[in-house]
mmCIF file of C-alpha atoms and ligand atoms in Angstrom:
data_model
loop_
_atom_site.group_PDB
_atom_site.id
_atom_site.type_symbol
_atom_site.label_atom_id
_atom_site.label_comp_id
_atom_site.label_asym_id
_atom_site.label_seq_id
_atom_site.Cartn_x
_atom_site.Cartn_y
_atom_site.Cartn_z
ATOM 1 C CA UNK A 143 -9.978 -14.148 -9.846
ATOM 2 C CA UNK A 144 -8.024 -17.358 -10.267
ATOM 3 C CA UNK A 145 -4.667 -17.515 -11.997
ATOM 4 C CA UNK A 146 -5.156 -17.990 -15.769
ATOM 5 C CA UNK A 147 -3.272 -20.222 -18.230
ATOM 6 C CA UNK A 148 -1.025 -17.483 -19.493
ATOM 7 C CA UNK A 149 -0.090 -16.345 -15.988
ATOM 8 C CA UNK A 150 0.535 -19.954 -14.892
ATOM 9 C CA UNK A 151 2.857 -20.431 -17.826
ATOM 10 C CA UNK A 152 4.788 -17.298 -16.850
ATOM 11 C CA UNK A 153 5.071 -18.442 -13.205
ATOM 12 C CA UNK A 154 6.306 -21.844 -14.401
ATOM 13 C CA UNK A 155 9.039 -20.093 -16.397
ATOM 14 C CA UNK A 156 9.913 -17.925 -13.361
ATOM 15 C CA UNK A 157 10.286 -21.005 -11.138
ATOM 16 C CA UNK A 158 12.522 -22.745 -13.677
ATOM 17 C CA UNK A 159 14.652 -19.617 -13.973
ATOM 18 C CA UNK A 160 14.913 -19.352 -10.189
ATOM 19 C CA UNK A 161 15.949 -23.019 -9.884
ATOM 20 C CA UNK A 162 18.615 -22.589 -12.575
ATOM 21 C CA UNK A 163 19.980 -19.435 -10.937
ATOM 22 C CA UNK A 164 20.976 -21.123 -7.663
ATOM 23 C CA UNK A 165 19.655 -18.116 -5.684
ATOM 24 C CA UNK A 166 18.091 -18.128 -2.206
ATOM 25 C CA UNK A 167 14.691 -19.274 -3.493
ATOM 26 C CA UNK A 168 16.190 -22.069 -5.603
ATOM 27 C CA UNK A 169 17.207 -23.719 -2.313
ATOM 28 C CA UNK A 170 13.742 -23.140 -0.817
ATOM 29 C CA UNK A 171 12.001 -24.641 -3.855
ATOM 30 C CA UNK A 172 14.435 -27.573 -4.143
ATOM 31 C CA UNK A 173 13.772 -28.473 -0.509
ATOM 32 C CA UNK A 174 10.011 -28.231 -1.071
ATOM 33 C CA UNK A 175 10.270 -30.405 -4.188
ATOM 34 C CA UNK A 176 8.907 -27.663 -6.463
ATOM 35 C CA UNK A 177 10.066 -27.984 -10.068
ATOM 36 C CA UNK A 178 7.390 -25.953 -11.836
ATOM 37 C CA UNK A 179 3.688 -25.254 -11.806
ATOM 38 C CA UNK A 180 0.972 -26.465 -14.161
ATOM 39 C CA UNK A 181 -2.356 -25.915 -12.384
ATOM 40 C CA UNK A 182 -3.988 -23.339 -10.083
ATOM 41 C CA UNK A 183 -4.049 -25.996 -7.331
ATOM 42 C CA UNK A 184 -0.312 -26.492 -7.651
ATOM 43 C CA UNK A 185 0.238 -22.743 -7.631
ATOM 44 C CA UNK A 186 -1.656 -22.380 -4.357
ATOM 45 C CA UNK A 187 0.676 -24.910 -2.733
ATOM 46 C CA UNK A 188 3.789 -22.818 -3.383
ATOM 47 C CA UNK A 189 4.935 -21.463 -0.007
ATOM 48 C CA UNK A 190 4.489 -17.735 0.665
ATOM 49 C CA UNK A 191 7.509 -15.519 0.904
ATOM 50 C CA UNK A 192 7.955 -12.582 3.208
ATOM 51 C CA UNK A 193 10.199 -9.642 3.933
ATOM 52 C CA UNK A 194 12.016 -11.841 6.471
ATOM 53 C CA UNK A 195 13.202 -14.074 3.591
ATOM 54 C CA UNK A 196 14.553 -11.052 1.776
ATOM 55 C CA UNK A 197 16.469 -10.065 4.913
ATOM 56 C CA UNK A 198 17.858 -13.578 5.249
ATOM 57 C CA UNK A 199 19.101 -13.310 1.679
ATOM 58 C CA UNK A 200 20.837 -9.960 2.328
ATOM 59 C CA UNK A 201 22.542 -8.461 0.427
ATOM 60 C CA UNK A 202 22.087 -10.049 -3.017
ATOM 61 C CA UNK A 203 20.893 -13.580 -2.269
ATOM 62 C CA UNK A 204 17.671 -13.208 -4.249
ATOM 63 C CA UNK A 205 19.463 -12.119 -7.421
ATOM 64 C CA UNK A 206 18.408 -14.510 -10.176
ATOM 65 C CA UNK A 207 20.581 -13.258 -13.057
ATOM 66 C CA UNK A 208 24.374 -12.937 -13.599
ATOM 67 C CA UNK A 209 25.987 -9.711 -12.294
ATOM 68 C CA UNK A 210 26.472 -8.284 -15.792
ATOM 69 C CA UNK A 211 22.696 -8.158 -16.290
ATOM 70 C CA UNK A 212 22.000 -6.095 -13.166
ATOM 71 C CA UNK A 213 21.793 -2.373 -13.923
ATOM 72 C CA UNK A 214 20.502 -0.993 -10.630
ATOM 73 C CA UNK A 215 19.536 -1.871 -7.090
ATOM 74 C CA UNK A 216 16.898 -0.416 -4.828
ATOM 75 C CA UNK A 217 16.487 -0.887 -1.130
ATOM 76 C CA UNK A 218 13.593 -0.792 1.267
ATOM 77 C CA UNK A 219 14.461 0.092 4.804
ATOM 78 C CA UNK A 220 13.048 -1.912 7.629
ATOM 79 C CA UNK A 221 12.203 -0.467 11.007
ATOM 80 C CA UNK A 222 14.524 -3.067 12.492
ATOM 81 C CA UNK A 223 17.527 -5.005 11.291
ATOM 82 C CA UNK A 224 18.968 -5.271 7.819
ATOM 83 C CA UNK A 225 17.533 -3.467 4.820
ATOM 84 C CA UNK A 226 16.270 -5.397 1.809
ATOM 85 C CA UNK A 227 18.132 -5.123 -1.512
ATOM 86 C CA UNK A 228 16.329 -5.664 -4.817
ATOM 87 C CA UNK A 229 18.400 -6.001 -8.028
ATOM 88 C CA UNK A 230 16.881 -4.864 -11.358
ATOM 89 C CA UNK A 231 17.808 -5.757 -14.945
ATOM 90 C CA UNK A 232 17.408 -3.281 -17.829
ATOM 91 C CA UNK A 233 14.146 -5.031 -18.711
ATOM 92 C CA UNK A 234 12.857 -4.739 -15.120
ATOM 93 C CA UNK A 235 13.553 -0.998 -15.125
ATOM 94 C CA UNK A 236 11.844 -0.666 -18.507
ATOM 95 C CA UNK A 237 8.824 -2.784 -17.475
ATOM 96 C CA UNK A 238 8.402 -0.681 -14.356
ATOM 97 C CA UNK A 239 8.427 2.580 -16.337
ATOM 98 C CA UNK A 240 5.925 1.083 -18.807
ATOM 99 C CA UNK A 241 3.556 0.265 -15.943
ATOM 100 C CA UNK A 242 4.092 3.697 -14.430
ATOM 101 C CA UNK A 243 3.393 5.461 -17.747
ATOM 102 C CA UNK A 244 0.196 3.399 -17.925
ATOM 103 C CA UNK A 245 -0.756 4.706 -14.470
ATOM 104 C CA UNK A 246 -0.355 8.294 -15.635
ATOM 105 C CA UNK A 247 -2.419 7.538 -18.751
ATOM 106 C CA UNK A 248 -5.214 5.956 -16.701
ATOM 107 C CA UNK A 249 -5.276 9.137 -14.600
ATOM 108 C CA UNK A 250 -5.761 11.097 -17.836
ATOM 109 C CA UNK A 251 -2.248 12.579 -17.775
ATOM 110 C CA UNK A 252 -0.650 13.128 -21.207
ATOM 111 C CA UNK A 253 2.665 14.127 -22.783
ATOM 112 C CA UNK A 254 1.481 17.746 -22.575
ATOM 113 C CA UNK A 255 1.474 17.663 -18.764
ATOM 114 C CA UNK A 256 4.162 19.013 -16.441
ATOM 115 C CA UNK A 257 4.704 16.665 -13.553
ATOM 116 C CA UNK A 258 6.190 17.966 -10.299
ATOM 117 C CA UNK A 259 7.736 15.029 -8.458
ATOM 118 C CA UNK A 260 8.193 15.482 -4.709
ATOM 119 C CA UNK A 261 8.879 11.916 -3.441
ATOM 120 C CA UNK A 262 12.550 11.306 -2.580
ATOM 121 C CA UNK A 263 15.233 10.121 -4.989
ATOM 122 C CA UNK A 264 17.883 7.606 -3.979
ATOM 123 C CA UNK A 265 18.011 4.036 -2.734
ATOM 124 C CA UNK A 266 14.285 3.729 -2.441
ATOM 125 C CA UNK A 267 11.952 3.416 -5.381
ATOM 126 C CA UNK A 268 9.880 6.559 -4.990
ATOM 127 C CA UNK A 269 11.120 9.589 -6.987
ATOM 128 C CA UNK A 270 12.941 7.672 -9.690
ATOM 129 C CA UNK A 271 9.814 5.604 -10.465
ATOM 130 C CA UNK A 272 7.640 8.703 -10.896
ATOM 131 C CA UNK A 273 10.382 10.185 -13.091
ATOM 132 C CA UNK A 274 10.914 7.146 -15.357
ATOM 133 C CA UNK A 275 7.156 6.806 -15.926
ATOM 134 C CA UNK A 276 6.907 10.500 -16.756
ATOM 135 C CA UNK A 277 9.722 10.304 -19.299
ATOM 136 C CA UNK A 278 8.234 7.150 -20.831
ATOM 137 C CA UNK A 279 4.932 9.012 -21.223
ATOM 138 C CA UNK A 280 6.769 11.954 -22.757
ATOM 139 C CA UNK A 281 5.593 14.497 -20.189
ATOM 140 C CA UNK A 282 7.872 17.112 -18.609
ATOM 141 C CA UNK A 283 9.348 15.921 -15.315
ATOM 142 C CA UNK A 284 10.121 18.523 -12.661
ATOM 143 C CA UNK A 285 12.264 16.385 -10.352
ATOM 144 C CA UNK A 286 12.054 18.297 -7.074
ATOM 145 C CA UNK A 287 12.393 15.590 -4.458
ATOM 146 C CA UNK A 288 10.977 16.283 -1.003
ATOM 147 C CA UNK A 289 11.106 19.410 1.146
ATOM 148 C CA UNK A 290 12.035 23.026 0.432
ATOM 149 C CA UNK A 291 8.447 24.216 0.235
ATOM 150 C CA UNK A 292 9.527 27.716 -0.865
ATOM 151 C CA UNK A 293 11.184 26.352 -3.994
ATOM 152 C CA UNK A 294 8.374 23.843 -4.610
ATOM 153 C CA UNK A 295 5.832 26.670 -4.760
ATOM 154 C CA UNK A 296 8.055 28.840 -6.922
ATOM 155 C CA UNK A 297 8.562 26.055 -9.482
ATOM 156 C CA UNK A 298 4.879 25.120 -9.319
ATOM 157 C CA UNK A 299 3.922 28.689 -10.261
ATOM 158 C CA UNK A 300 6.711 29.602 -12.693
ATOM 159 C CA UNK A 301 6.718 26.295 -14.591
ATOM 160 C CA UNK A 302 2.938 25.959 -14.397
ATOM 161 C CA UNK A 303 3.011 22.374 -13.095
ATOM 162 C CA UNK A 304 -0.216 20.530 -13.932
ATOM 163 C CA UNK A 305 0.397 17.374 -11.878
ATOM 164 C CA UNK A 306 1.729 16.998 -8.349
ATOM 165 C CA UNK A 307 3.139 13.651 -7.159
ATOM 166 C CA UNK A 308 3.457 13.385 -3.391
ATOM 167 C CA UNK A 309 2.710 11.470 -0.233
ATOM 168 C CA UNK A 310 -0.648 12.454 1.246
ATOM 169 C CA UNK A 311 1.150 14.199 4.128
ATOM 170 C CA UNK A 312 3.265 16.344 1.830
ATOM 171 C CA UNK A 313 0.318 17.117 -0.452
ATOM 172 C CA UNK A 314 -1.539 18.295 2.649
ATOM 173 C CA UNK A 315 1.360 20.490 3.727
ATOM 174 C CA UNK A 316 1.566 22.075 0.252
ATOM 175 C CA UNK A 317 -2.213 22.611 0.191
ATOM 176 C CA UNK A 318 -2.046 24.360 3.571
ATOM 177 C CA UNK A 319 0.823 26.605 2.423
ATOM 178 C CA UNK A 320 -0.989 27.513 -0.813
ATOM 179 C CA UNK A 321 -4.071 28.374 1.220
ATOM 180 C CA UNK A 322 -2.103 30.428 3.750
ATOM 181 C CA UNK A 323 -0.295 32.423 1.047
ATOM 182 C CA UNK A 324 -3.420 32.894 -1.126
ATOM 183 C CA UNK A 325 -1.678 31.330 -4.125
ATOM 184 C CA UNK A 326 -4.596 29.267 -5.367
ATOM 185 C CA UNK A 327 -5.205 31.556 -8.369
ATOM 186 C CA UNK A 328 -1.566 31.318 -9.415
ATOM 187 C CA UNK A 329 -1.265 27.551 -9.612
ATOM 188 C CA UNK A 330 -2.244 25.432 -12.638
ATOM 189 C CA UNK A 331 -2.469 22.014 -10.952
ATOM 190 C CA UNK A 332 -5.164 19.676 -12.267
ATOM 191 C CA UNK A 333 -4.281 16.307 -10.808
ATOM 192 C CA UNK A 334 -2.476 14.777 -7.866
ATOM 193 C CA UNK A 335 -0.897 11.321 -7.859
ATOM 194 C CA UNK A 336 -0.605 10.227 -4.258
ATOM 195 C CA UNK A 337 1.386 7.266 -2.944
ATOM 196 C CA UNK A 338 -1.124 4.807 -1.606
ATOM 197 C CA UNK A 339 -1.345 4.484 2.143
ATOM 198 C CA UNK A 340 -4.335 4.647 4.390
ATOM 199 C CA UNK A 341 -5.466 8.270 4.571
ATOM 200 C CA UNK A 342 -8.679 9.814 5.743
ATOM 201 C CA UNK A 343 -11.535 11.097 3.597
ATOM 202 C CA UNK A 344 -11.259 14.440 5.400
ATOM 203 C CA UNK A 345 -7.625 14.835 4.342
ATOM 204 C CA UNK A 346 -8.486 13.808 0.779
ATOM 205 C CA UNK A 347 -11.330 16.325 0.561
ATOM 206 C CA UNK A 348 -9.200 19.123 1.984
ATOM 207 C CA UNK A 349 -6.382 18.550 -0.528
ATOM 208 C CA UNK A 350 -8.777 18.143 -3.471
ATOM 209 C CA UNK A 351 -10.728 21.286 -2.581
ATOM 210 C CA UNK A 352 -7.808 23.467 -1.560
ATOM 211 C CA UNK A 353 -5.806 22.687 -4.696
ATOM 212 C CA UNK A 354 -8.834 22.211 -6.948
ATOM 213 C CA UNK A 355 -7.489 18.905 -8.260
ATOM 214 C CA UNK A 356 -8.520 15.294 -8.890
ATOM 215 C CA UNK A 357 -6.640 12.793 -6.722
ATOM 216 C CA UNK A 358 -5.356 9.387 -7.784
ATOM 217 C CA UNK A 359 -3.983 6.696 -5.464
ATOM 218 C CA UNK A 360 -0.965 4.919 -6.868
ATOM 219 C CA UNK A 361 0.023 1.535 -5.463
ATOM 220 C CA UNK A 362 3.329 -0.290 -5.215
ATOM 221 C CA UNK A 363 6.164 -1.433 -2.997
ATOM 222 C CA UNK A 364 9.917 -1.651 -3.436
ATOM 223 C CA UNK A 365 9.958 -5.458 -3.341
ATOM 224 C CA UNK A 366 7.612 -5.502 -6.370
ATOM 225 C CA UNK A 367 9.215 -2.868 -8.700
ATOM 226 C CA UNK A 368 8.046 0.141 -6.623
ATOM 227 C CA UNK A 369 5.113 2.552 -6.902
ATOM 228 C CA UNK A 370 3.308 2.391 -10.232
ATOM 229 C CA UNK A 371 1.959 -1.168 -10.373
ATOM 230 C CA UNK A 372 -1.626 0.055 -10.019
ATOM 231 C CA UNK A 373 -3.747 3.214 -9.847
ATOM 232 C CA UNK A 374 -7.405 4.151 -9.630
ATOM 233 C CA UNK A 375 -9.141 5.283 -12.811
ATOM 234 C CA UNK A 376 -11.394 8.361 -13.176
ATOM 235 C CA UNK A 377 -14.381 6.177 -12.187
ATOM 236 C CA UNK A 378 -12.764 5.934 -8.724
ATOM 237 C CA UNK A 379 -13.836 2.358 -8.050
ATOM 238 C CA UNK A 380 -10.557 0.894 -6.863
ATOM 239 C CA UNK A 381 -7.003 0.633 -8.207
ATOM 240 C CA UNK A 382 -6.414 -1.238 -11.451
ATOM 241 C CA UNK A 383 -3.409 -3.584 -11.111
ATOM 242 C CA UNK A 384 -1.518 -4.751 -14.201
ATOM 243 C CA UNK A 385 -2.137 -8.460 -14.484
ATOM 244 C CA UNK A 386 0.182 -8.883 -17.461
ATOM 245 C CA UNK A 387 3.079 -8.189 -15.070
ATOM 246 C CA UNK A 388 1.644 -9.350 -11.730
ATOM 247 C CA UNK A 389 -0.776 -11.801 -10.239
ATOM 248 C CA UNK A 390 -2.566 -10.724 -7.056
ATOM 249 C CA UNK A 391 -4.229 -12.861 -4.404
ATOM 250 C CA UNK A 392 -5.979 -11.952 -1.171
ATOM 251 C CA UNK A 393 -5.338 -14.276 1.758
ATOM 252 C CA UNK A 394 -6.491 -14.650 5.330
ATOM 253 C CA UNK A 395 -3.426 -13.228 7.126
ATOM 254 C CA UNK A 396 -3.765 -15.734 9.965
ATOM 255 C CA UNK A 397 -4.507 -19.021 8.166
ATOM 256 C CA UNK A 398 -2.975 -18.233 4.755
ATOM 257 C CA UNK A 399 -6.154 -19.429 3.048
ATOM 258 C CA UNK A 400 -6.846 -17.782 -0.336
ATOM 259 C CA UNK A 401 -10.019 -15.686 -0.086
ATOM 260 C CA UNK A 402 -12.627 -15.116 -2.805
ATOM 261 C CA UNK A 403 -12.942 -11.740 -4.573
ATOM 262 C CA UNK A 404 -14.735 -9.201 -2.404
ATOM 263 C CA UNK A 405 -13.372 -10.463 0.906
ATOM 264 C CA UNK A 406 -10.915 -8.377 2.872
ATOM 265 C CA UNK A 407 -7.483 -9.800 3.631
ATOM 266 C CA UNK A 408 -3.770 -9.437 2.911
ATOM 267 C CA UNK A 409 -2.490 -8.699 -0.603
ATOM 268 C CA UNK A 410 -0.076 -11.332 -1.948
ATOM 269 C CA UNK A 411 1.751 -10.555 -5.193
ATOM 270 C CA UNK A 412 3.519 -12.785 -7.716
ATOM 271 C CA UNK A 413 5.774 -11.190 -10.324
ATOM 272 C CA UNK A 414 5.237 -12.766 -13.743
ATOM 273 C CA UNK A 415 8.148 -11.443 -15.800
ATOM 274 C CA UNK A 416 10.633 -9.968 -13.326
ATOM 275 C CA UNK A 417 14.228 -11.005 -14.022
ATOM 276 C CA UNK A 418 16.545 -9.527 -11.373
ATOM 277 C CA UNK A 419 14.541 -10.585 -8.332
ATOM 278 C CA UNK A 420 11.464 -12.633 -9.180
ATOM 279 C CA UNK A 421 9.109 -13.103 -6.232
ATOM 280 C CA UNK A 422 6.399 -15.727 -6.048
ATOM 281 C CA UNK A 423 3.530 -15.262 -3.590
ATOM 282 C CA UNK A 424 5.095 -12.343 -1.718
ATOM 283 C CA UNK A 425 3.133 -11.259 1.376
ATOM 284 C CA UNK A 426 2.800 -7.473 1.325
ATOM 285 C CA UNK A 427 1.056 -7.154 4.730
ATOM 286 C CA UNK A 428 -1.197 -4.535 3.100
ATOM 287 C CA UNK A 429 -4.892 -5.140 3.714
ATOM 288 C CA UNK A 430 -7.435 -4.723 0.944
ATOM 289 C CA UNK A 431 -9.803 -6.712 -1.205
ATOM 290 C CA UNK A 432 -10.223 -7.494 -4.883
ATOM 291 C CA UNK A 433 -13.306 -5.701 -6.186
ATOM 292 C CA UNK A 434 -15.384 -8.282 -8.048
ATOM 293 C CA UNK A 435 -16.560 -7.746 -11.611
ATOM 294 C CA UNK A 436 -15.512 -5.323 -14.332
ATOM 295 C CA UNK A 437 -14.928 -1.594 -13.917
ATOM 296 C CA UNK A 438 -17.349 0.821 -15.578
ATOM 297 C CA UNK A 439 -14.354 2.399 -17.355
ATOM 298 C CA UNK A 440 -14.046 -0.711 -19.535
ATOM 299 C CA UNK A 441 -10.478 -1.601 -18.515
ATOM 300 C CA UNK A 442 -10.055 -5.287 -17.767
ATOM 301 C CA UNK A 443 -7.242 -5.032 -15.219
ATOM 302 C CA UNK A 444 -8.387 -6.402 -11.845
ATOM 303 C CA UNK A 445 -9.063 -3.851 -9.113
ATOM 304 C CA UNK A 446 -7.820 -3.563 -5.555
ATOM 305 C CA UNK A 447 -9.810 -1.516 -3.076
ATOM 306 C CA UNK A 448 -8.148 1.312 -1.135
ATOM 307 C CA UNK A 449 -5.508 -0.019 1.266
ATOM 308 C CA UNK A 450 -7.310 -0.617 4.573
ATOM 309 C CA UNK A 451 -4.239 -0.785 6.804
ATOM 310 C CA UNK A 452 -1.565 -3.331 7.661
ATOM 311 C CA UNK A 453 -2.123 -6.979 8.501
ATOM 312 C CA UNK A 454 0.152 -6.446 11.514
ATOM 313 C CA UNK A 455 -2.753 -4.368 12.828
ATOM 314 C CA UNK A 456 -5.358 -7.042 12.196
ATOM 315 C CA UNK A 457 -6.378 -8.841 15.356
ATOM 316 C CA UNK A 458 -8.382 -11.818 16.419
ATOM 317 C CA UNK A 459 -10.654 -11.817 19.455
ATOM 318 C CA UNK A 460 -12.889 -14.781 20.330
ATOM 319 C CA UNK A 461 -11.962 -16.377 17.009
ATOM 320 C CA UNK A 462 -13.068 -13.431 14.867
ATOM 321 C CA UNK A 463 -10.690 -11.467 12.601
ATOM 322 C CA UNK A 464 -10.985 -7.724 13.097
ATOM 323 C CA UNK A 465 -9.552 -5.155 10.751
ATOM 324 C CA UNK A 466 -8.247 -1.656 11.511
ATOM 325 C CA UNK A 467 -10.674 -0.345 8.883
ATOM 326 C CA UNK A 468 -13.597 -1.618 10.993
ATOM 327 C CA UNK A 469 -12.294 0.215 14.041
ATOM 328 C CA UNK A 470 -11.877 3.387 11.995
ATOM 329 C CA UNK A 471 -15.389 3.009 10.617
ATOM 330 C CA UNK A 472 -16.794 2.802 14.137
ATOM 331 C CA UNK A 473 -14.808 5.808 15.353
ATOM 332 C CA UNK A 474 -15.970 7.743 12.283
ATOM 333 C CA UNK A 475 -19.559 7.382 13.484
ATOM 334 C CA UNK A 476 -18.916 9.036 16.836
ATOM 335 C CA UNK A 477 -19.153 12.818 17.133
ATOM 336 C CA UNK A 478 -15.962 14.640 18.135
ATOM 337 C CA UNK A 479 -13.686 11.588 17.913
ATOM 338 C CA UNK A 480 -10.460 11.612 15.825
ATOM 339 C CA UNK A 481 -9.340 8.756 13.544
ATOM 340 C CA UNK A 482 -6.375 7.948 15.788
ATOM 341 C CA UNK A 483 -6.748 5.041 18.185
ATOM 342 C CA UNK A 484 -4.850 2.400 20.126
ATOM 343 C CA UNK A 485 -5.999 -1.098 20.912
ATOM 344 C CA UNK A 486 -4.592 -3.349 23.623
ATOM 345 C CA UNK A 487 -5.622 -6.975 23.866
ATOM 346 C CA UNK A 488 -4.914 -9.058 26.944
ATOM 347 C CA UNK A 489 -6.055 -12.321 28.429
ATOM 348 C CA UNK A 490 -7.903 -12.384 31.746
ATOM 349 C CA UNK A 491 -6.680 -15.610 33.383
ATOM 350 C CA UNK A 492 -9.275 -15.544 36.152
ATOM 351 C CA UNK A 493 -12.170 -15.500 33.696
ATOM 352 C CA UNK A 494 -10.275 -17.272 30.916
ATOM 353 C CA UNK A 495 -11.315 -14.710 28.340
ATOM 354 C CA UNK A 496 -9.773 -12.017 26.164
ATOM 355 C CA UNK A 497 -10.156 -8.372 27.087
ATOM 356 C CA UNK A 498 -9.942 -5.642 24.510
ATOM 357 C CA UNK A 499 -9.117 -2.081 25.464
ATOM 358 C CA UNK A 500 -9.728 0.808 23.081
ATOM 359 C CA UNK A 501 -8.080 4.186 23.564
ATOM 360 C CA UNK A 502 -9.608 6.904 21.401
ATOM 361 C CA UNK A 503 -9.224 10.674 21.191
ATOM 362 C CA UNK A 504 -12.083 13.133 21.576
ATOM 363 C CA UNK A 505 -12.424 16.902 21.348
ATOM 364 C CA UNK A 506 -12.831 18.830 24.591
ATOM 365 C CA UNK A 507 -16.397 19.892 23.687
ATOM 366 C CA UNK A 508 -17.808 16.362 24.063
ATOM 367 C CA UNK A 509 -18.560 14.421 27.243
ATOM 368 C CA UNK A 510 -15.844 11.731 27.482
ATOM 369 C CA UNK A 511 -18.029 9.308 29.486
ATOM 370 C CA UNK A 512 -20.905 9.504 26.989
ATOM 371 C CA UNK A 513 -18.458 9.100 24.098
ATOM 372 C CA UNK A 514 -16.905 6.016 25.710
ATOM 373 C CA UNK A 515 -20.371 4.442 26.124
ATOM 374 C CA UNK A 516 -21.222 5.179 22.501
ATOM 375 C CA UNK A 517 -18.009 3.500 21.260
ATOM 376 C CA UNK A 518 -18.680 0.506 23.510
ATOM 377 C CA UNK A 519 -22.201 0.167 22.114
ATOM 378 C CA UNK A 520 -21.005 0.372 18.481
ATOM 379 C CA UNK A 521 -18.321 -2.290 19.037
ATOM 380 C CA UNK A 522 -20.938 -4.572 20.531
ATOM 381 C CA UNK A 523 -23.425 -4.086 17.702
ATOM 382 C CA UNK A 524 -20.940 -4.172 14.799
ATOM 383 C CA UNK A 525 -18.169 -6.514 15.948
ATOM 384 C CA UNK A 526 -19.921 -8.387 18.735
ATOM 385 C CA UNK A 527 -17.273 -7.608 21.354
ATOM 386 C CA UNK A 528 -17.561 -5.262 24.312
ATOM 387 C CA UNK A 529 -14.308 -3.400 24.885
ATOM 388 C CA UNK A 530 -13.146 -1.290 27.784
ATOM 389 C CA UNK A 531 -12.905 2.234 26.383
ATOM 390 C CA UNK A 532 -10.750 5.085 27.535
ATOM 391 C CA UNK A 533 -11.020 8.553 26.012
ATOM 392 C CA UNK A 534 -8.073 10.944 25.885
ATOM 393 C CA UNK A 535 -7.679 14.482 24.511
ATOM 394 C CA UNK A 536 -6.939 15.109 20.831
ATOM 395 C CA UNK A 537 -3.222 14.838 19.933
ATOM 396 C CA UNK A 538 -2.432 12.543 22.868
ATOM 397 C CA UNK A 539 -1.815 9.416 20.776
ATOM 398 C CA UNK A 540 1.400 9.208 18.719
ATOM 399 C CA UNK A 541 1.281 10.146 15.041
ATOM 400 C CA UNK A 542 3.687 9.266 12.269
ATOM 401 C CA UNK A 543 3.657 9.590 8.488
ATOM 402 C CA UNK A 544 2.589 6.009 7.940
ATOM 403 C CA UNK A 545 2.578 2.516 9.327
ATOM 404 C CA UNK A 546 1.827 3.649 12.879
ATOM 405 C CA UNK A 547 1.443 0.582 15.079
ATOM 406 C CA UNK A 548 -1.991 0.773 16.664
ATOM 407 C CA UNK A 549 -2.705 -2.708 17.930
ATOM 408 C CA UNK A 550 -0.801 -4.232 20.831
ATOM 409 C CA UNK A 551 -1.460 -7.862 21.627
ATOM 410 C CA UNK A 552 -0.280 -8.768 25.135
ATOM 411 C CA UNK A 553 -1.722 -12.275 25.110
ATOM 412 C CA UNK A 554 1.486 -14.075 24.150
ATOM 413 C CA UNK A 555 3.649 -12.230 26.670
HETATM 414 ZN ZN1 ZN B 175 -11.650 1.615 -14.133
#
């Protein structure tokens, strides 16, 4: 889906505003000789930007408006180094809540609903985004924040919450508690809005069944407003993203080449009307694809497929890009194997070729040697590489809430 006239015009205005502001990107664009944009070809020549740029501009180097127009900041923490600070104007905050209210509406949530919000409030964009969208919609917000399961359940029952907003991990924990305490008959939940990250079908089914609810994946990141820039519709064919506020591209994470709709790659987002911190061609490092064609629901917003992992976990062996989702698909075909894995890639100098080592977990009831052979065979037939495979017991590999690093490339060491 190529950038249209209207979007191009908005990007042109953003670039001119950036140049006039004298912010971090004004210097980048001046050096690159960029003064505006008038065609899709020109747009595709604008350099990408990355979280590293935002760190370089710490704390407020990307601010593109005078101080008196900034009403709030948010921050995304990095695993290393400085955090990233994003300034918002009153219009940015309002635009974000408009998009978020739209997400709730697409999920069939109305002003009659009671929305229990469990993501955290504070510097990051989670809780406050869910809350602002809820108020914009006119529904009742129950601003719990995370933790305190006892109180969560009490409020859920006494206030008859109809919607739960949570990470998939916390939704799972609540579902398990409700099951354990036999509270299912006492809760009135109908829908769950879950922050989009890669999560397994098994987890999704458990939460949906245990709580008796429909689940919706909501997409977003702090650098681009926050959660609430896209959500899947009841037809469950991908997440609609609001193209009146954002333009999305999918690129090859290695070459930077823009990929056609339907091909998997890294999501790149351009803000079209953001004032406080406009970002043009921001690399999210999230892997997905644009689903071609129109959705059966009749909405025209373009659709992103479920997030398939992080581009940091994409790897290239013998010139072929391999995605974490492909590895997970293979492991999903093998009996008794968990979805956790670790991949090490090294270079064998003596044979001048790359070696790929897969560590996977299997249940004690299966034969580890047979399982290893099966995984080897599937890699060969599906990805055309033959890895060395080592099988370990379940719960041996590290687990974290999200963004677990699973691929270790030792070739450049
Ligand atoms: Zn739809």
